[in-house]
CSV table of C-alpha atoms and ligand atoms in Angstrom, one decimal:
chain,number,residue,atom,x,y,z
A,1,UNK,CA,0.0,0.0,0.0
A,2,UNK,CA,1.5,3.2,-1.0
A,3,UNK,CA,0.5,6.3,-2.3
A,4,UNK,CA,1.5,6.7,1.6
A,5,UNK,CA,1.6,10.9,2.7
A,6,UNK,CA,5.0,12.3,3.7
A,7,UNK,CA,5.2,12.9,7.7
A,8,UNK,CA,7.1,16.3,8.1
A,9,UNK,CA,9.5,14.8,10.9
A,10,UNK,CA,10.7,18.3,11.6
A,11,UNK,CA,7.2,20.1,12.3
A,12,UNK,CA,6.9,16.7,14.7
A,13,UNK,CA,9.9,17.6,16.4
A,14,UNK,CA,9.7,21.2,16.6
A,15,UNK,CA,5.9,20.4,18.4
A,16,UNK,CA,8.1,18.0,21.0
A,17,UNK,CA,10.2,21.1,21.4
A,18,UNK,CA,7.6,23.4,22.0
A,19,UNK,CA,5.5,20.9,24.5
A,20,UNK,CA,8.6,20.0,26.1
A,21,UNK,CA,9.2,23.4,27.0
A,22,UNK,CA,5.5,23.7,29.3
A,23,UNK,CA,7.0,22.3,32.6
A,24,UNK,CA,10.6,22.3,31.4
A,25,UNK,CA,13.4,21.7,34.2
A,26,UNK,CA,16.8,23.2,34.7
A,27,UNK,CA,17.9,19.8,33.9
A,28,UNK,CA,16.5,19.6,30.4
A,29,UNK,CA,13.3,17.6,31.6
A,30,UNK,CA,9.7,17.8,32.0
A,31,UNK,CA,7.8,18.3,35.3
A,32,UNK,CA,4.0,18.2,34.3
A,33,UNK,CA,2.3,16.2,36.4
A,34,UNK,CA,-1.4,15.6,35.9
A,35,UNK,CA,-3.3,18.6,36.5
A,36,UNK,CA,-1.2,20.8,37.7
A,37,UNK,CA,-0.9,24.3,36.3
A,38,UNK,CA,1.7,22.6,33.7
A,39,UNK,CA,-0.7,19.9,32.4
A,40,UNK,CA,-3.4,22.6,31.6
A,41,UNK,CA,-0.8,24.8,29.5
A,42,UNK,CA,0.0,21.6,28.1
A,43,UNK,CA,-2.9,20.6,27.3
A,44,UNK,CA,-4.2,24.1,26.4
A,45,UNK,CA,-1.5,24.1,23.3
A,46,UNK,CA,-2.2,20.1,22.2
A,47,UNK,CA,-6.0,21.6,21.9
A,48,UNK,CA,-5.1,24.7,19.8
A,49,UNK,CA,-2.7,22.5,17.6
A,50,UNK,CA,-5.3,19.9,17.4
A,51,UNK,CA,-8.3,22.7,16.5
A,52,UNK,CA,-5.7,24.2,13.7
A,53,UNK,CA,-5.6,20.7,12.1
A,54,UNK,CA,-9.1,20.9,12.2
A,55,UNK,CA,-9.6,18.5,14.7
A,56,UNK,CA,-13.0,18.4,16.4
A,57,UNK,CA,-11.6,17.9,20.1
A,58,UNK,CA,-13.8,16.7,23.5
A,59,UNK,CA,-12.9,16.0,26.6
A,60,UNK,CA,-14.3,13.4,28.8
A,61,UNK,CA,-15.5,13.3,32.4
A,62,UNK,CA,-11.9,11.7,33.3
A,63,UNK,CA,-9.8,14.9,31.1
A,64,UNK,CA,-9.1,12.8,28.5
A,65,UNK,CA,-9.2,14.4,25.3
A,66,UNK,CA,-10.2,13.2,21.5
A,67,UNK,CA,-9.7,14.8,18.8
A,68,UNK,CA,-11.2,13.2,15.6
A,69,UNK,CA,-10.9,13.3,12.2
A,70,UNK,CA,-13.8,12.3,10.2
A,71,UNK,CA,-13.7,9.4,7.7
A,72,UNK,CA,-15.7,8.9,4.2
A,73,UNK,CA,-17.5,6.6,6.0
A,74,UNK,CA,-18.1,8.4,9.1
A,75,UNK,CA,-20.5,6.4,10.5
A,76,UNK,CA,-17.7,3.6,11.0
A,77,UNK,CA,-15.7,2.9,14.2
A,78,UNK,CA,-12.7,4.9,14.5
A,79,UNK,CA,-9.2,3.9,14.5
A,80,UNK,CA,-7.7,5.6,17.4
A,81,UNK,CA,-4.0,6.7,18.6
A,82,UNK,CA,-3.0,7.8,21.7
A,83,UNK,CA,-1.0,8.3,24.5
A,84,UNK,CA,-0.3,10.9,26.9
A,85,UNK,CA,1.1,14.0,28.4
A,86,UNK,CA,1.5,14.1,31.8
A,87,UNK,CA,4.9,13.1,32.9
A,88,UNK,CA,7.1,12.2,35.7
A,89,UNK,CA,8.3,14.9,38.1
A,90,UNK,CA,11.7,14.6,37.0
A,91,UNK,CA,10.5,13.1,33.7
A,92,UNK,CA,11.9,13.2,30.3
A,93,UNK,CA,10.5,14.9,26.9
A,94,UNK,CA,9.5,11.9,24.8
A,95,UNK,CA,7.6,9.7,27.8
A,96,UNK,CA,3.9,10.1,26.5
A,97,UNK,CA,4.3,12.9,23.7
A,98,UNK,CA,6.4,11.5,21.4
A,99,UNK,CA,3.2,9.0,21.1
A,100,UNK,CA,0.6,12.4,21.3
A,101,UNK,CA,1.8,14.5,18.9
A,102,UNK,CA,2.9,11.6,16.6
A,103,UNK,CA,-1.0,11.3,16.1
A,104,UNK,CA,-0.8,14.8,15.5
A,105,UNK,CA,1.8,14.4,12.7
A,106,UNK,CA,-0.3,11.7,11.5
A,107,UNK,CA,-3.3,14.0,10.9
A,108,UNK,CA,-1.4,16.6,9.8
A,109,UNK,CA,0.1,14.8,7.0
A,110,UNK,CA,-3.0,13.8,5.9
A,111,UNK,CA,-4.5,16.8,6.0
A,112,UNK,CA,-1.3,18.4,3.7
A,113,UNK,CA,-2.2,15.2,1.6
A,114,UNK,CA,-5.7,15.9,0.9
A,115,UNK,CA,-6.3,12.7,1.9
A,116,UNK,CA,-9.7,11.6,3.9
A,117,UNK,CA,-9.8,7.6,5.0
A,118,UNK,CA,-11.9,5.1,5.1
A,119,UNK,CA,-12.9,5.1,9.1
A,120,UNK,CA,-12.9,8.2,11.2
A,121,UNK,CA,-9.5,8.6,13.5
A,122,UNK,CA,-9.4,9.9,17.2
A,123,UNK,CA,-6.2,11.1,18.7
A,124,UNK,CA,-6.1,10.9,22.4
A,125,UNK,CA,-4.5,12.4,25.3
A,126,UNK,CA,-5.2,10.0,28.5
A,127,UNK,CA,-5.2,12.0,31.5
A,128,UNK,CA,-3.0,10.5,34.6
A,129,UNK,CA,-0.9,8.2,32.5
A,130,UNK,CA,1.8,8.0,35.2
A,131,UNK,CA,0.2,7.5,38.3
A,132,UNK,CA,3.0,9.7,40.4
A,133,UNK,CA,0.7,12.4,41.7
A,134,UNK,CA,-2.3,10.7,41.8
A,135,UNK,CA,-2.0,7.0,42.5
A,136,UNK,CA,-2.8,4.5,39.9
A,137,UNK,CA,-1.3,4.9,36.9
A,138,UNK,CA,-3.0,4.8,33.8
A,139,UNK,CA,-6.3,6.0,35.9
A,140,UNK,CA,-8.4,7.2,33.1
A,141,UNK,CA,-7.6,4.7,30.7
A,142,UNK,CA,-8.7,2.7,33.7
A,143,UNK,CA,-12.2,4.1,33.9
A,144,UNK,CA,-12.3,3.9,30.2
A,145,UNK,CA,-11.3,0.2,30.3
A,146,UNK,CA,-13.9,-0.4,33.1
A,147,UNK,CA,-11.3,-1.3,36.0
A,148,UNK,CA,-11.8,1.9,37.7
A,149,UNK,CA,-15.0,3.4,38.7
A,150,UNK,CA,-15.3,6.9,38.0
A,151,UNK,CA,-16.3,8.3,41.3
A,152,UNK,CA,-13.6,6.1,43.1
A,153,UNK,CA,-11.1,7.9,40.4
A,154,UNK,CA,-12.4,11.4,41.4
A,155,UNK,CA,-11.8,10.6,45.0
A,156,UNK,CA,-8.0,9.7,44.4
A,157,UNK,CA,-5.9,12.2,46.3
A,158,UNK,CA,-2.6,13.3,46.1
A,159,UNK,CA,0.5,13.9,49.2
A,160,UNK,CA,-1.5,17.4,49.7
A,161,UNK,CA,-4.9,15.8,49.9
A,162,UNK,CA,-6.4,17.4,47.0
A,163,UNK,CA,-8.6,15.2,45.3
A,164,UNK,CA,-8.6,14.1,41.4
A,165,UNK,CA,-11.9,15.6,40.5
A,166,UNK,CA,-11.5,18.8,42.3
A,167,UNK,CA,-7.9,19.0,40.4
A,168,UNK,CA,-9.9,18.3,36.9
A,169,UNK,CA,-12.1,20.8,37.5
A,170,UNK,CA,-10.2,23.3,38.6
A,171,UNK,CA,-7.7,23.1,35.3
A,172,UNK,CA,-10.9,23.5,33.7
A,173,UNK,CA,-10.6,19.7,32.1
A,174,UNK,CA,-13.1,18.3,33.6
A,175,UNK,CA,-15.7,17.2,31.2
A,176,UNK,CA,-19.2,15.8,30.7
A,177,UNK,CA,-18.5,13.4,27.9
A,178,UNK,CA,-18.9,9.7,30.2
A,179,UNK,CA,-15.4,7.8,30.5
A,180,UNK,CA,-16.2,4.4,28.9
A,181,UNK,CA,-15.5,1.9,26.3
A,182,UNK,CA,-16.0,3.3,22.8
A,183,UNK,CA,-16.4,1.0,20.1
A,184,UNK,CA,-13.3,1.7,18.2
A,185,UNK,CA,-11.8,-0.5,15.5
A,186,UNK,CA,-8.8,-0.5,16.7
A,187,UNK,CA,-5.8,1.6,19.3
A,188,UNK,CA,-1.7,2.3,18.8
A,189,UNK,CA,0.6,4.0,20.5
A,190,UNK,CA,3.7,5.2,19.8
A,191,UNK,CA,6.6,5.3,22.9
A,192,UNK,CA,10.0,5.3,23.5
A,193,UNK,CA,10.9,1.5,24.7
A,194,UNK,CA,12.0,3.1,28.4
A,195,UNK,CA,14.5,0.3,28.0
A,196,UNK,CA,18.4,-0.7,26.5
A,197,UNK,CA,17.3,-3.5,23.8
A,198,UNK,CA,16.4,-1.9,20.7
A,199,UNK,CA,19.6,0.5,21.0
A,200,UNK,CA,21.7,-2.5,22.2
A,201,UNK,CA,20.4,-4.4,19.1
A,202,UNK,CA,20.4,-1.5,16.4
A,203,UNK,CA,17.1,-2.1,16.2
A,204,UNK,CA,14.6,1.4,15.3
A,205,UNK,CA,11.3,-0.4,15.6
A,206,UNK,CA,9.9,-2.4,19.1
A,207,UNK,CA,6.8,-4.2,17.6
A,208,UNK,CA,4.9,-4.8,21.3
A,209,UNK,CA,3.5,-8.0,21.4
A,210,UNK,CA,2.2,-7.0,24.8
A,211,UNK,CA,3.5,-6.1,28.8
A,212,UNK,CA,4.7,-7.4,31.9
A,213,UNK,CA,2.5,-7.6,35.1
A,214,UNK,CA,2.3,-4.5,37.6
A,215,UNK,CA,1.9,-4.5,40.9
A,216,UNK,CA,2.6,-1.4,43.7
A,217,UNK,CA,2.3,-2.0,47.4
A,218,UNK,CA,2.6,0.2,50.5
A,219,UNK,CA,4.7,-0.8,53.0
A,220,UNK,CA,4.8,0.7,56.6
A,221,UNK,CA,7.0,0.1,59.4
A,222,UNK,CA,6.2,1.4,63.3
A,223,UNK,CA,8.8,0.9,66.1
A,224,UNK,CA,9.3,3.7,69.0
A,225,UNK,CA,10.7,7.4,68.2
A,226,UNK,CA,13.2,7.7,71.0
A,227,UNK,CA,15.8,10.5,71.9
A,228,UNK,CA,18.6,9.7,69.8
A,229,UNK,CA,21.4,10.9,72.2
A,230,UNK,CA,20.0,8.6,75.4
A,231,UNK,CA,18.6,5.3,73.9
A,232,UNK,CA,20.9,2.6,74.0
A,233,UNK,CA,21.7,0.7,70.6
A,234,UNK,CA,20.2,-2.1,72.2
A,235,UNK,CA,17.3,-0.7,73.6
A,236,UNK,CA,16.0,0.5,69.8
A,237,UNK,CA,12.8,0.0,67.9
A,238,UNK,CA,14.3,1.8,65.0
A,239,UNK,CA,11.8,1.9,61.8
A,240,UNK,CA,14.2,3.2,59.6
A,241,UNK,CA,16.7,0.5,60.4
A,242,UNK,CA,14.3,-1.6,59.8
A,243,UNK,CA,13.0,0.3,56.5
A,244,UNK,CA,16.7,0.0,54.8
A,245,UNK,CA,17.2,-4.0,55.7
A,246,UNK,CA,13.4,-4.2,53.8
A,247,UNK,CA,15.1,-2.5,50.6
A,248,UNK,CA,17.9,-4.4,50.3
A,249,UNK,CA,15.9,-7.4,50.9
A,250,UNK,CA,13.4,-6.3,47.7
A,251,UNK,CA,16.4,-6.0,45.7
A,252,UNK,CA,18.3,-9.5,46.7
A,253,UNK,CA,14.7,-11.4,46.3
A,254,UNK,CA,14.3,-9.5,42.8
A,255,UNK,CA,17.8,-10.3,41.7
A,256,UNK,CA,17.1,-14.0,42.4
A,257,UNK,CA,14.0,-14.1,40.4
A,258,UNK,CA,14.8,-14.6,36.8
A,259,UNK,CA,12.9,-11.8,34.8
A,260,UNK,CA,11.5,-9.7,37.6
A,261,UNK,CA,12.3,-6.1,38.3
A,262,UNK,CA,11.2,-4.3,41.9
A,263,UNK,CA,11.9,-0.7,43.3
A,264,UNK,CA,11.3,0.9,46.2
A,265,UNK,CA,10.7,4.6,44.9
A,266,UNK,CA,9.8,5.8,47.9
A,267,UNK,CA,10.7,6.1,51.3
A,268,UNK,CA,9.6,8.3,54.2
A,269,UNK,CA,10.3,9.4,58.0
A,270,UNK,CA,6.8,10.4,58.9
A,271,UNK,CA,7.5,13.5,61.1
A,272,UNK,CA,11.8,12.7,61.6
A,273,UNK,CA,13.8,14.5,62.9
A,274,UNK,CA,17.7,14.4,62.9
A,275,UNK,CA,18.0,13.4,66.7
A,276,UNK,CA,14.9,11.2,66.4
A,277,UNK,CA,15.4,7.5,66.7
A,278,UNK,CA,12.4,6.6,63.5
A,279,UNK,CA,9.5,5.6,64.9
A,280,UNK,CA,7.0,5.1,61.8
A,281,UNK,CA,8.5,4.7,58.0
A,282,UNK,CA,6.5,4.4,54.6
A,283,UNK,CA,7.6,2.6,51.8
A,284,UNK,CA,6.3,2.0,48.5
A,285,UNK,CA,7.2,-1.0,46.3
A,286,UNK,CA,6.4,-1.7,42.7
A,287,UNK,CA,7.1,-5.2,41.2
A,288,UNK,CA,6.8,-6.3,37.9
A,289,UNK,CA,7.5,-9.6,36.0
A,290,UNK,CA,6.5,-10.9,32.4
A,291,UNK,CA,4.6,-14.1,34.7
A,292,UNK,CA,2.1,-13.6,36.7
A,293,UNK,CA,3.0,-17.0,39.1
A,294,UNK,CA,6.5,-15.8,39.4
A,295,UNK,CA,5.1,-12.4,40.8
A,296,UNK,CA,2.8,-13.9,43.1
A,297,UNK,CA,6.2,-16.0,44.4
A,298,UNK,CA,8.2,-12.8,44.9
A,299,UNK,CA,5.7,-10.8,46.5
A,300,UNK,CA,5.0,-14.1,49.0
A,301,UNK,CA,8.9,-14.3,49.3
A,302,UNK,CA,8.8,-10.3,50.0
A,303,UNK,CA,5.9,-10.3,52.6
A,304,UNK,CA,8.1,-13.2,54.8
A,305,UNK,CA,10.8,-11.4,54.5
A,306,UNK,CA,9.3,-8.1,55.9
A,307,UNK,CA,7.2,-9.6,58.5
A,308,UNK,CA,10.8,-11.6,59.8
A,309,UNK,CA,12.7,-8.2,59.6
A,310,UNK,CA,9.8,-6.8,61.5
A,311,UNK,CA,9.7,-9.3,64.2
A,312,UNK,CA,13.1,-9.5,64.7
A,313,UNK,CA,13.7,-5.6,65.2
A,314,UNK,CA,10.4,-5.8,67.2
A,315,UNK,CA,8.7,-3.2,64.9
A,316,UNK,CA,4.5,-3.2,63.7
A,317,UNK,CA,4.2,-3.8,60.1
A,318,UNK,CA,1.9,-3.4,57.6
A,319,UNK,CA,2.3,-4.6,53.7
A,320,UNK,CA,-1.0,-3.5,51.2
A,321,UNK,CA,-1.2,-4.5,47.4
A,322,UNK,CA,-2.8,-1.2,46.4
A,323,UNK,CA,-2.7,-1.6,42.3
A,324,UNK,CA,-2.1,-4.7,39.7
A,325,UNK,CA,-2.8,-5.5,36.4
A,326,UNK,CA,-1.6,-8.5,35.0
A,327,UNK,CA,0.9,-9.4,32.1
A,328,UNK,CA,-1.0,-8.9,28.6
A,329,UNK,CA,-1.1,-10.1,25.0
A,330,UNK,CA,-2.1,-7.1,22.4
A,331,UNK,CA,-4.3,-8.1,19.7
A,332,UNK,CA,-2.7,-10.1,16.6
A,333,UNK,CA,-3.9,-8.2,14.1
A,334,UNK,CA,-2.7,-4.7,15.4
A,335,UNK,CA,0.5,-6.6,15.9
A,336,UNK,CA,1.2,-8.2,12.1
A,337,UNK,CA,-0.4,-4.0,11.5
A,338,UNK,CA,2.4,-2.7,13.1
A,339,UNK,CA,5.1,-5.3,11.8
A,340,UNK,CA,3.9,-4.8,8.1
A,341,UNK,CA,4.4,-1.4,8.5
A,342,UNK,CA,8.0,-1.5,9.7
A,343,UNK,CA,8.9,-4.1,7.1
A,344,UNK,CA,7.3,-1.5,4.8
A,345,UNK,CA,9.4,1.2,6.1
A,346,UNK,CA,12.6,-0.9,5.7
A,347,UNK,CA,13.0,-0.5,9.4
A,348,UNK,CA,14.8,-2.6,11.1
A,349,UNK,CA,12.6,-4.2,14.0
A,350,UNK,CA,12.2,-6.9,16.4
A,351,UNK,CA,9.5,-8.2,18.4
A,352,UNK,CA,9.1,-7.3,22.3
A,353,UNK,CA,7.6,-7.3,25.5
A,354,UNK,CA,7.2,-3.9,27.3
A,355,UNK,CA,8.6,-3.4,30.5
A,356,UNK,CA,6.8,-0.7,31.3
A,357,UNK,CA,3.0,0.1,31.9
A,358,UNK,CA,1.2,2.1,29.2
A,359,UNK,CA,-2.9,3.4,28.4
A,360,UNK,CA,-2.8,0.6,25.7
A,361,UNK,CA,-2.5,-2.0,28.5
A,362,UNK,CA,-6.0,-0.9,29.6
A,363,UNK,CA,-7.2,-0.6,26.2
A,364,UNK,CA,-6.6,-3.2,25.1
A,365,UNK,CA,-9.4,-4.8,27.2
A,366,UNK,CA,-12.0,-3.4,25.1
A,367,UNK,CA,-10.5,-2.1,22.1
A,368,UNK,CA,-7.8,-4.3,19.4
A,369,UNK,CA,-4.5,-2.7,20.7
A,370,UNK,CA,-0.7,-3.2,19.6
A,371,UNK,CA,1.9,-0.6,20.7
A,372,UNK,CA,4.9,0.8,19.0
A,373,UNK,CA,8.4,1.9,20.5
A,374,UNK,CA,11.3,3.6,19.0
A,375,UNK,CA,14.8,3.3,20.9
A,376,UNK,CA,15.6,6.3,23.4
A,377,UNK,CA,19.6,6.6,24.6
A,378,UNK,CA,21.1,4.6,26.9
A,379,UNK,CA,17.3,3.0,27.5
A,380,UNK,CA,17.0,6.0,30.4
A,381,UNK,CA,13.5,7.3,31.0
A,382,UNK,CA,11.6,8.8,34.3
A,383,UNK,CA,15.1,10.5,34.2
A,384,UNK,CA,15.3,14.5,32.7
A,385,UNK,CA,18.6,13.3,30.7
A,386,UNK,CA,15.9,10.9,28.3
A,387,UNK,CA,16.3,11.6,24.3
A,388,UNK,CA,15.0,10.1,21.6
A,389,UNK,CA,16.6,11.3,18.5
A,390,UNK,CA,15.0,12.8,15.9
A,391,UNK,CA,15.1,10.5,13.0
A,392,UNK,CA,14.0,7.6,15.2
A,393,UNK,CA,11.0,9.9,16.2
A,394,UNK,CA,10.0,10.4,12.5
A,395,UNK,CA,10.9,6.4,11.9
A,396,UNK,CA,8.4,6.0,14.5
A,397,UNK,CA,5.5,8.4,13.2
A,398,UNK,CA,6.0,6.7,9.9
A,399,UNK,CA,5.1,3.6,11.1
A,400,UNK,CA,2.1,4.8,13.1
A,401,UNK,CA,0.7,6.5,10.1
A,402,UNK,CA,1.0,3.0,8.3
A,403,UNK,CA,-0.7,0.9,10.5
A,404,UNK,CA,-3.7,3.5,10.7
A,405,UNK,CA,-4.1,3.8,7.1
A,406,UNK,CA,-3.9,0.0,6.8
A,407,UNK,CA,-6.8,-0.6,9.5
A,408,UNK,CA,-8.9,2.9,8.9
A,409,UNK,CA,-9.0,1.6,5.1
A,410,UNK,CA,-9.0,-2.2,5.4
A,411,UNK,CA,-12.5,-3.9,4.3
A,412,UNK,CA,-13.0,-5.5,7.8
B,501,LIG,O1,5.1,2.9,35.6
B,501,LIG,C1,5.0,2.7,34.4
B,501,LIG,O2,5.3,1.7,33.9
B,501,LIG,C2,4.5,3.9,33.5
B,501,LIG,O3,5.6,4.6,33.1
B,501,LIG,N1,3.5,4.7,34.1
B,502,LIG,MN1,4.6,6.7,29.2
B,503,LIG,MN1,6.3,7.1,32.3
């Protein structure tokens, strides 16, 4: 199939540029985080561009926001992109809008084509992709997906105790379209891999075949705050002690476990002091492994461990799975989409699981998904230092805008 419109890979990267620089760090990152001040700019200029392209854009009771393109046959089910644009706080530039505004290249180079297809298209921006502020990620996709009720995702509150809903509606986002399951023909998205193997392997193309398992947990350790100049060593119920020997633990148990990755982003002294023996620690854990058995192993493994640790050092413990989803196939024919277009391309590609969570995991429960990823250096992300270089941002687009034409014009 060609006749295929040009992407302008330069108007695509000068649009990163230019969205990169709405929350942009000292570093060279991006702190948006969902509804913050940041997001709304953000999501103020992906509206404009998206209205320019003529682009008919609404915004759902969760913020997400769709922008279609009508088809010849607009009465069909659209084939959507998305992906989004809220990041990390020390995030990078490409994590989420190299996969946004890649749909926007898309329907911009159909638009300088003259070229209407077959099926309507949507471009979306899911709200709360990253799940830093506002515990889960991928919360909207969540509630489009049916896993999260809406009112239980409004409620979600952040280290300040603001709440989700009042956040939405105070950046103005929050609309009246419902959240739900819309009977599209088919989803991609276009990331960075947030890993080393495509750069290791010269690869430029990740055709994702699917994702690991997720799970995040809080942990929480209460001993005795003491006076740190007259409690004996001996004499100690010290939570942070206890805390670290429950890190290093995680990371021995994962190391152990063939395929399995765990952190322990966070860790806090609830009101410490510096001549405060620790009397009460939070810790958050997030586990992943391509198996769903061999998760349920480490985190059985892990919750021994902590509860020994916690008894011996004669500390209260507590240990809460507060978020999971489970390791996913995409849909085939997205898939052999995707890997026709990179063979079409001349790409070079290669076939992979995602490490990392993405909207499409959610999607794909109730919409044919299959994700794309382009190589980003050194495989760093949720990092201000992450790049993606141009040409493998174009290489990327190009493929996107295959697949879509493929499905938006296919007979099916
Ligand atoms: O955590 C993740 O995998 C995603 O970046 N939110
Ligand atoms: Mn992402
Ligand atoms: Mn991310």
């Amino acid at each position: 199939m060609d006749g295929v419109p040009r992407i302008d890979g330069e108007r695509l990267w000068r649009s990163l540029m230019e969205m990169a620089a709405i929350g942009a760090t000292p570093a060279g990152g991006c702190d948006r985080q969902a509804l913050t001040d940041a997001d709304r700019a953000g999501r103020d200029l992906f509206r404009r561009w998206c209205e320019e392209a003529g682009l008919a854009v609404t915004v759902d009771e969760m913020g997400c926001m769709m922008a279609r393109r009508p088809g010849r046959e607009d009465h069909l089910p659209p084939v959507a992109m998305g992906s989004h644009l809220d990041t990390q706080p020390t995030g990078g530039r490409f994590d989420g809008p190299l996969g946004v505004l890649a749909g926007l290249e898309v329907m911009r180079a159909l638009n300088d084509a003259g070229l209407t297809t077959r099926r309507p298209l949507v471009l979306v921006n899911w709200t709360n992709e990253e799940g830093c502020r506002f515990a889960p990620a991928m919360l909207a996709s969540g509630v489009f997906a049916g896993v999260f009720d809406r009112d239980w995702a409004w409620a979600r509150t952040d280290a300040a105790g603001r709440r989700f809903g009042d956040e939405l509606a105070r950046i103005g986002y929050r609309g009246t379209v419902p959240c739900r399951a819309r009977p599209w023909h088919c989803h991609f998205e276009l990331h960075i891999e947030q890993g080393p193997i495509l750069e290791r392997e010269g690869k430029v193309i990740g055709v994702v075949t699917g994702a690991q398992g997720t799970r995040w947990y809080d942990a929480e350790l209460r001993g005795r705050a003491a006076h740190a100049g007259t409690t004996p060593m001996d004499a100690r119920r010290d939570a942070l002690a206890g805390a670290a020997e429950a890190v290093l633990a995680l990371e021995r148990l994962a190391r152990e476990t063939e395929g399995a990755v765990a952190t322990a982003g966070i860790l806090e002294v609830v009101r410490g002091a510096r001549n405060i023996v620790p009397g009460q620690v939070r810790l958050s854990v997030d586990l992943r492994h391509p198996d769903d058995g061999a998760a349920d192993a480490l985190e059985a493994r892990f919750a021994a461990e902590l509860a020994a640790i916690a008894a011996r050092r004669g500390l209260e413990h507590a240990f809460t799975r507060i978020w999971a989803f489970p390791a996913l196939r995409f849909d085939e024919g997205c898939i052999a989409a995707v890997r026709r277009a990179a063979e079409a391309e001349g790409l070079p590609w290669r076939a992979m699981v995602s490490g990392a969570g993405h909207d499409s995991c959610y999607v794909a429960r109730v919409v044919p998904t299959a994700m794309i990823f382009v190589p980003c250096r050194d495989g760093l992300s949720h990092n201000e230092a992450e790049w993606c270089e141009p040409e493998h941002c174009a290489a990327g687009c190009r493929v996107l805008l295959r697949a879509v034409l493929e499905m938006a014009e296919d007979g099916a």
